[in-house]
């Protein structure tokens, strides 16, 4: 069963870097998503590479609109029917941040948008894309098509260290922290499902990328030590290494860019 990969969204930030890295380091088809400017996203991902553009498919998807998630999944089924193909690597990385330093700064609408984007968005993606992961009785992929891909089909959802309840010693960022704690619970729950449906053929993990030079974190770069402020391309490389190396023993947990577990 030939493998394929999914990165959503991939128009900018870490998602873009992950998509470019997966395209460069693997041989299998890659599906990425964007809310708009699909042709521009494809052009920018292929720019400066010698990648066969037939390997890359860009689909419209907005995690705030479940119909677009369903449509993207339906389009994938046309090309990668789960009976004949395996979603071997999926990165679900939507993210938004409104920092609240004190309770008085909490805004209900912004908090709701944070949860809809960071937590419910990946939840709905799992709903529509989990059927593409291999079942328990599926044969393992091997051969050249598996180059650079994890041996166990993996769904990776972007979390954050601030989503750790036991590691929270500073407070603040109420909505963002809570949404990422929700991601960790989502991943654990989904992985329990995969243990039943897929056995050791598929698993789910959460990821902490560190502080990366993206639009999401730009307002806080000045508060981060230079050696702890990462370039997105370097982080993408590290996260892919972590996903391919963590193994079945690391399923259902949150892992940082350095391959260390983030406590719940």
Short mmCIF file of C-alpha atoms in Angstrom, two decimals:
data_model
loop_
_atom_site.label_atom_id
_atom_site.label_comp_id
_atom_site.label_asym_id
_atom_site.label_seq_id
_atom_site.Cartn_x
_atom_site.Cartn_y
_atom_site.Cartn_z
CA UNK A 1 0.00 0.00 0.00
CA UNK A 2 1.83 3.13 -1.20
CA UNK A 3 2.26 5.91 1.40
CA UNK A 4 1.41 9.59 1.21
CA UNK A 5 1.78 12.58 3.55
CA UNK A 6 -0.44 15.46 4.70
CA UNK A 7 0.59 18.86 6.12
CA UNK A 8 -2.16 21.28 7.13
CA UNK A 9 -1.97 24.23 6.88
CA UNK A 10 1.19 24.81 4.86
CA UNK A 11 0.97 28.30 3.38
CA UNK A 12 3.38 29.86 5.91
CA UNK A 13 5.21 29.37 9.19
CA UNK A 14 6.11 25.95 10.52
CA UNK A 15 3.60 24.23 8.23
CA UNK A 16 5.30 25.65 5.16
CA UNK A 17 8.73 24.56 6.41
CA UNK A 18 7.44 21.07 7.25
CA UNK A 19 5.88 20.69 3.82
CA UNK A 20 9.04 21.76 2.03
CA UNK A 21 11.14 19.42 4.14
CA UNK A 22 8.83 16.46 3.59
CA UNK A 23 8.85 17.11 -0.15
CA UNK A 24 12.64 17.24 -0.21
CA UNK A 25 13.35 14.28 2.07
CA UNK A 26 10.72 11.77 0.95
CA UNK A 27 9.62 10.21 -2.33
CA UNK A 28 5.88 9.75 -1.73
CA UNK A 29 3.07 12.14 -2.73
CA UNK A 30 2.40 15.10 -0.44
CA UNK A 31 -0.92 16.87 0.14
CA UNK A 32 -0.87 20.31 1.74
CA UNK A 33 -3.67 22.73 2.53
CA UNK A 34 -4.21 26.47 2.57
CA UNK A 35 -7.21 28.72 3.12
CA UNK A 36 -6.48 30.76 -0.02
CA UNK A 37 -3.88 31.40 -2.75
CA UNK A 38 -3.49 27.70 -3.53
CA UNK A 39 -1.46 28.25 -6.69
CA UNK A 40 0.86 30.66 -4.88
CA UNK A 41 1.41 28.15 -2.08
CA UNK A 42 2.33 25.44 -4.57
CA UNK A 43 4.67 27.76 -6.46
CA UNK A 44 6.46 28.84 -3.28
CA UNK A 45 6.85 25.28 -2.02
CA UNK A 46 8.39 24.15 -5.31
CA UNK A 47 10.55 27.25 -5.75
CA UNK A 48 14.28 26.49 -5.78
CA UNK A 49 13.78 22.73 -5.85
CA UNK A 50 13.87 20.04 -8.52
CA UNK A 51 10.86 18.25 -7.05
CA UNK A 52 8.42 16.68 -9.49
CA UNK A 53 5.38 18.93 -9.11
CA UNK A 54 3.06 15.98 -9.70
CA UNK A 55 3.99 14.81 -6.18
CA UNK A 56 2.43 17.92 -4.63
CA UNK A 57 -1.28 18.58 -4.33
CA UNK A 58 -2.62 21.76 -2.68
CA UNK A 59 -6.19 21.72 -1.36
CA UNK A 60 -8.39 24.39 0.15
CA UNK A 61 -9.05 23.84 3.85
CA UNK A 62 -10.08 26.15 6.67
CA UNK A 63 -10.20 24.51 10.12
CA UNK A 64 -12.98 26.95 11.08
CA UNK A 65 -15.21 25.51 8.34
CA UNK A 66 -15.82 21.77 8.63
CA UNK A 67 -17.26 21.57 5.11
CA UNK A 68 -13.83 22.46 3.68
CA UNK A 69 -12.23 19.71 5.78
CA UNK A 70 -14.77 17.20 4.50
CA UNK A 71 -14.26 18.36 0.91
CA UNK A 72 -10.48 18.05 1.21
CA UNK A 73 -10.80 14.55 2.64
CA UNK A 74 -13.17 13.58 -0.19
CA UNK A 75 -10.66 14.88 -2.74
CA UNK A 76 -7.90 12.86 -1.09
CA UNK A 77 -10.04 9.74 -1.27
CA UNK A 78 -10.21 10.12 -5.05
CA UNK A 79 -6.43 9.87 -5.28
CA UNK A 80 -5.50 7.91 -2.16
CA UNK A 81 -8.27 5.43 -1.47
CA UNK A 82 -7.63 3.95 2.01
CA UNK A 83 -8.09 0.46 0.55
CA UNK A 84 -5.00 0.94 -1.61
CA UNK A 85 -2.95 3.72 0.05
CA UNK A 86 -1.73 4.66 3.51
CA UNK A 87 -1.52 8.08 5.12
CA UNK A 88 1.92 7.52 6.60
CA UNK A 89 2.65 10.98 7.98
CA UNK A 90 0.24 13.77 8.90
CA UNK A 91 1.13 17.09 10.49
CA UNK A 92 -1.85 19.10 11.77
CA UNK A 93 -0.48 22.48 12.75
CA UNK A 94 -3.16 25.21 12.88
CA UNK A 95 -2.44 27.83 15.52
CA UNK A 96 -3.49 31.21 16.84
CA UNK A 97 -2.45 33.10 19.97
CA UNK A 98 -3.97 35.95 21.96
CA UNK A 99 -1.81 36.48 25.06
CA UNK A 100 -3.74 37.27 28.21
CA UNK A 101 -1.41 38.27 31.04
CA UNK A 102 -4.26 38.79 33.53
CA UNK A 103 -7.87 37.56 33.81
CA UNK A 104 -9.13 41.03 32.89
CA UNK A 105 -7.63 40.62 29.41
CA UNK A 106 -9.66 37.53 28.57
CA UNK A 107 -12.01 38.17 25.67
CA UNK A 108 -14.73 35.60 25.07
CA UNK A 109 -14.72 35.86 21.27
CA UNK A 110 -10.93 35.61 21.04
CA UNK A 111 -10.90 32.71 23.48
CA UNK A 112 -13.52 30.89 21.40
CA UNK A 113 -11.52 31.50 18.23
CA UNK A 114 -8.43 30.14 19.96
CA UNK A 115 -10.19 26.89 20.85
CA UNK A 116 -11.84 26.58 17.45
CA UNK A 117 -8.48 26.96 15.73
CA UNK A 118 -6.03 25.19 18.04
CA UNK A 119 -8.14 22.37 19.45
CA UNK A 120 -11.39 21.84 17.57
CA UNK A 121 -9.69 22.35 14.20
CA UNK A 122 -7.34 19.35 14.66
CA UNK A 123 -10.24 17.40 16.22
CA UNK A 124 -12.27 17.83 13.05
CA UNK A 125 -9.28 16.94 10.90
CA UNK A 126 -8.91 13.73 12.87
CA UNK A 127 -12.61 13.06 12.29
CA UNK A 128 -12.27 13.29 8.52
CA UNK A 129 -8.71 12.05 7.91
CA UNK A 130 -8.37 9.20 10.43
CA UNK A 131 -9.90 6.73 7.92
CA UNK A 132 -6.75 7.15 5.80
CA UNK A 133 -4.54 5.69 8.53
CA UNK A 134 -3.82 1.95 8.22
CA UNK A 135 -5.95 -0.61 10.02
CA UNK A 136 -4.64 -3.32 12.33
CA UNK A 137 -4.62 -5.95 9.56
CA UNK A 138 -2.82 -3.75 7.00
CA UNK A 139 0.55 -4.84 5.74
CA UNK A 140 3.51 -2.61 6.60
CA UNK A 141 4.91 -0.38 3.87
CA UNK A 142 8.51 -0.82 2.82
CA UNK A 143 10.79 -0.03 -0.06
CA UNK A 144 11.98 3.21 -1.63
CA UNK A 145 8.61 4.93 -1.23
CA UNK A 146 9.13 4.88 2.55
CA UNK A 147 12.31 6.93 2.44
CA UNK A 148 12.25 9.60 5.16
CA UNK A 149 8.86 8.50 6.55
CA UNK A 150 8.17 6.98 9.97
CA UNK A 151 7.88 3.20 9.97
CA UNK A 152 4.64 3.58 11.95
CA UNK A 153 1.97 5.77 10.35
CA UNK A 154 1.87 8.89 12.53
CA UNK A 155 -0.60 11.72 13.04
CA UNK A 156 1.23 14.62 14.71
CA UNK A 157 -0.69 17.58 16.15
CA UNK A 158 1.01 20.84 17.11
CA UNK A 159 0.88 21.49 20.83
CA UNK A 160 3.09 23.66 23.08
CA UNK A 161 4.97 23.34 26.33
CA UNK A 162 2.59 25.88 27.89
CA UNK A 163 -0.15 23.29 27.44
CA UNK A 164 1.49 21.24 30.18
CA UNK A 165 -0.43 21.62 33.45
CA UNK A 166 2.35 20.22 35.65
CA UNK A 167 4.93 22.50 34.00
CA UNK A 168 2.87 25.68 34.43
CA UNK A 169 4.75 27.87 36.92
CA UNK A 170 4.17 31.29 35.33
CA UNK A 171 0.44 31.50 34.60
CA UNK A 172 -1.00 33.82 31.97
CA UNK A 173 -1.99 33.01 28.39
CA UNK A 174 -5.23 31.44 29.61
CA UNK A 175 -6.87 30.61 26.30
CA UNK A 176 -3.70 29.44 24.56
CA UNK A 177 -2.59 27.26 27.47
CA UNK A 178 -6.02 25.70 27.82
CA UNK A 179 -6.34 25.08 24.07
CA UNK A 180 -2.99 23.31 23.95
CA UNK A 181 -3.77 21.27 27.06
CA UNK A 182 -6.86 20.26 25.09
CA UNK A 183 -4.65 19.23 22.18
CA UNK A 184 -2.68 16.92 24.45
CA UNK A 185 -5.88 15.29 25.69
CA UNK A 186 -7.16 15.02 22.11
CA UNK A 187 -3.96 13.28 21.00
CA UNK A 188 -4.04 10.84 23.91
CA UNK A 189 -7.69 10.01 23.28
CA UNK A 190 -7.16 9.57 19.55
CA UNK A 191 -4.12 7.38 20.14
CA UNK A 192 -6.20 5.13 22.40
CA UNK A 193 -8.61 4.77 19.48
CA UNK A 194 -5.74 3.90 17.15
CA UNK A 195 -4.49 1.22 19.53
CA UNK A 196 -7.80 -0.53 18.94
CA UNK A 197 -8.30 0.18 15.24
CA UNK A 198 -4.70 0.13 14.02
CA UNK A 199 -2.65 -1.66 16.63
CA UNK A 200 1.01 -0.80 16.10
CA UNK A 201 0.41 0.27 12.49
CA UNK A 202 -0.58 3.84 13.42
CA UNK A 203 -0.20 6.23 16.34
CA UNK A 204 -0.73 9.85 17.35
CA UNK A 205 1.66 12.29 19.05
CA UNK A 206 1.67 15.95 20.04
CA UNK A 207 4.63 18.21 19.31
CA UNK A 208 6.21 21.26 20.96
CA UNK A 209 8.34 23.20 18.44
CA UNK A 210 9.87 25.72 20.84
CA UNK A 211 9.74 29.44 20.08
CA UNK A 212 10.02 29.78 16.31
CA UNK A 213 10.49 32.89 14.18
CA UNK A 214 6.95 32.99 12.78
CA UNK A 215 4.11 35.50 12.83
CA UNK A 216 2.55 33.62 15.75
CA UNK A 217 5.41 34.45 18.11
CA UNK A 218 6.94 37.63 16.68
CA UNK A 219 5.63 39.84 19.49
CA UNK A 220 7.61 37.79 22.01
CA UNK A 221 10.99 37.37 20.30
CA UNK A 222 12.53 40.04 22.52
CA UNK A 223 11.76 37.99 25.63
CA UNK A 224 13.47 34.84 24.33
CA UNK A 225 17.16 34.03 24.65
CA UNK A 226 18.86 34.07 21.26
CA UNK A 227 19.80 30.40 21.50
CA UNK A 228 16.15 29.49 22.21
CA UNK A 229 14.68 31.37 19.22
CA UNK A 230 14.61 28.97 16.31
CA UNK A 231 14.40 29.28 12.54
CA UNK A 232 11.40 27.48 11.07
CA UNK A 233 13.45 25.33 8.67
CA UNK A 234 15.62 24.01 11.49
CA UNK A 235 12.58 23.26 13.65
CA UNK A 236 10.88 21.45 10.77
CA UNK A 237 13.92 19.22 10.39
CA UNK A 238 13.97 18.48 14.12
CA UNK A 239 10.24 17.74 14.35
CA UNK A 240 10.38 15.33 11.43
CA UNK A 241 13.35 13.59 13.08
CA UNK A 242 11.41 13.33 16.34
CA UNK A 243 8.35 11.87 14.65
CA UNK A 244 10.39 9.28 12.76
CA UNK A 245 12.45 8.31 15.82
CA UNK A 246 10.05 8.35 18.78
CA UNK A 247 8.67 4.88 18.08
CA UNK A 248 5.57 3.14 19.34
CA UNK A 249 6.70 3.55 22.96
CA UNK A 250 6.20 7.31 22.58
CA UNK A 251 2.66 7.18 21.27
CA UNK A 252 -0.03 9.41 22.80
CA UNK A 253 2.53 11.76 24.37
CA UNK A 254 3.81 15.26 23.69
CA UNK A 255 7.41 15.57 22.47
CA UNK A 256 9.53 18.67 22.07
CA UNK A 257 11.87 19.59 19.23
CA UNK A 258 14.75 17.97 21.12
CA UNK A 259 13.03 14.61 21.44
CA UNK A 260 12.22 15.09 25.14
CA UNK A 261 8.79 14.38 26.57
CA UNK A 262 6.70 17.35 27.67
CA UNK A 263 4.88 16.28 30.85
CA UNK A 264 1.07 16.41 30.91
#
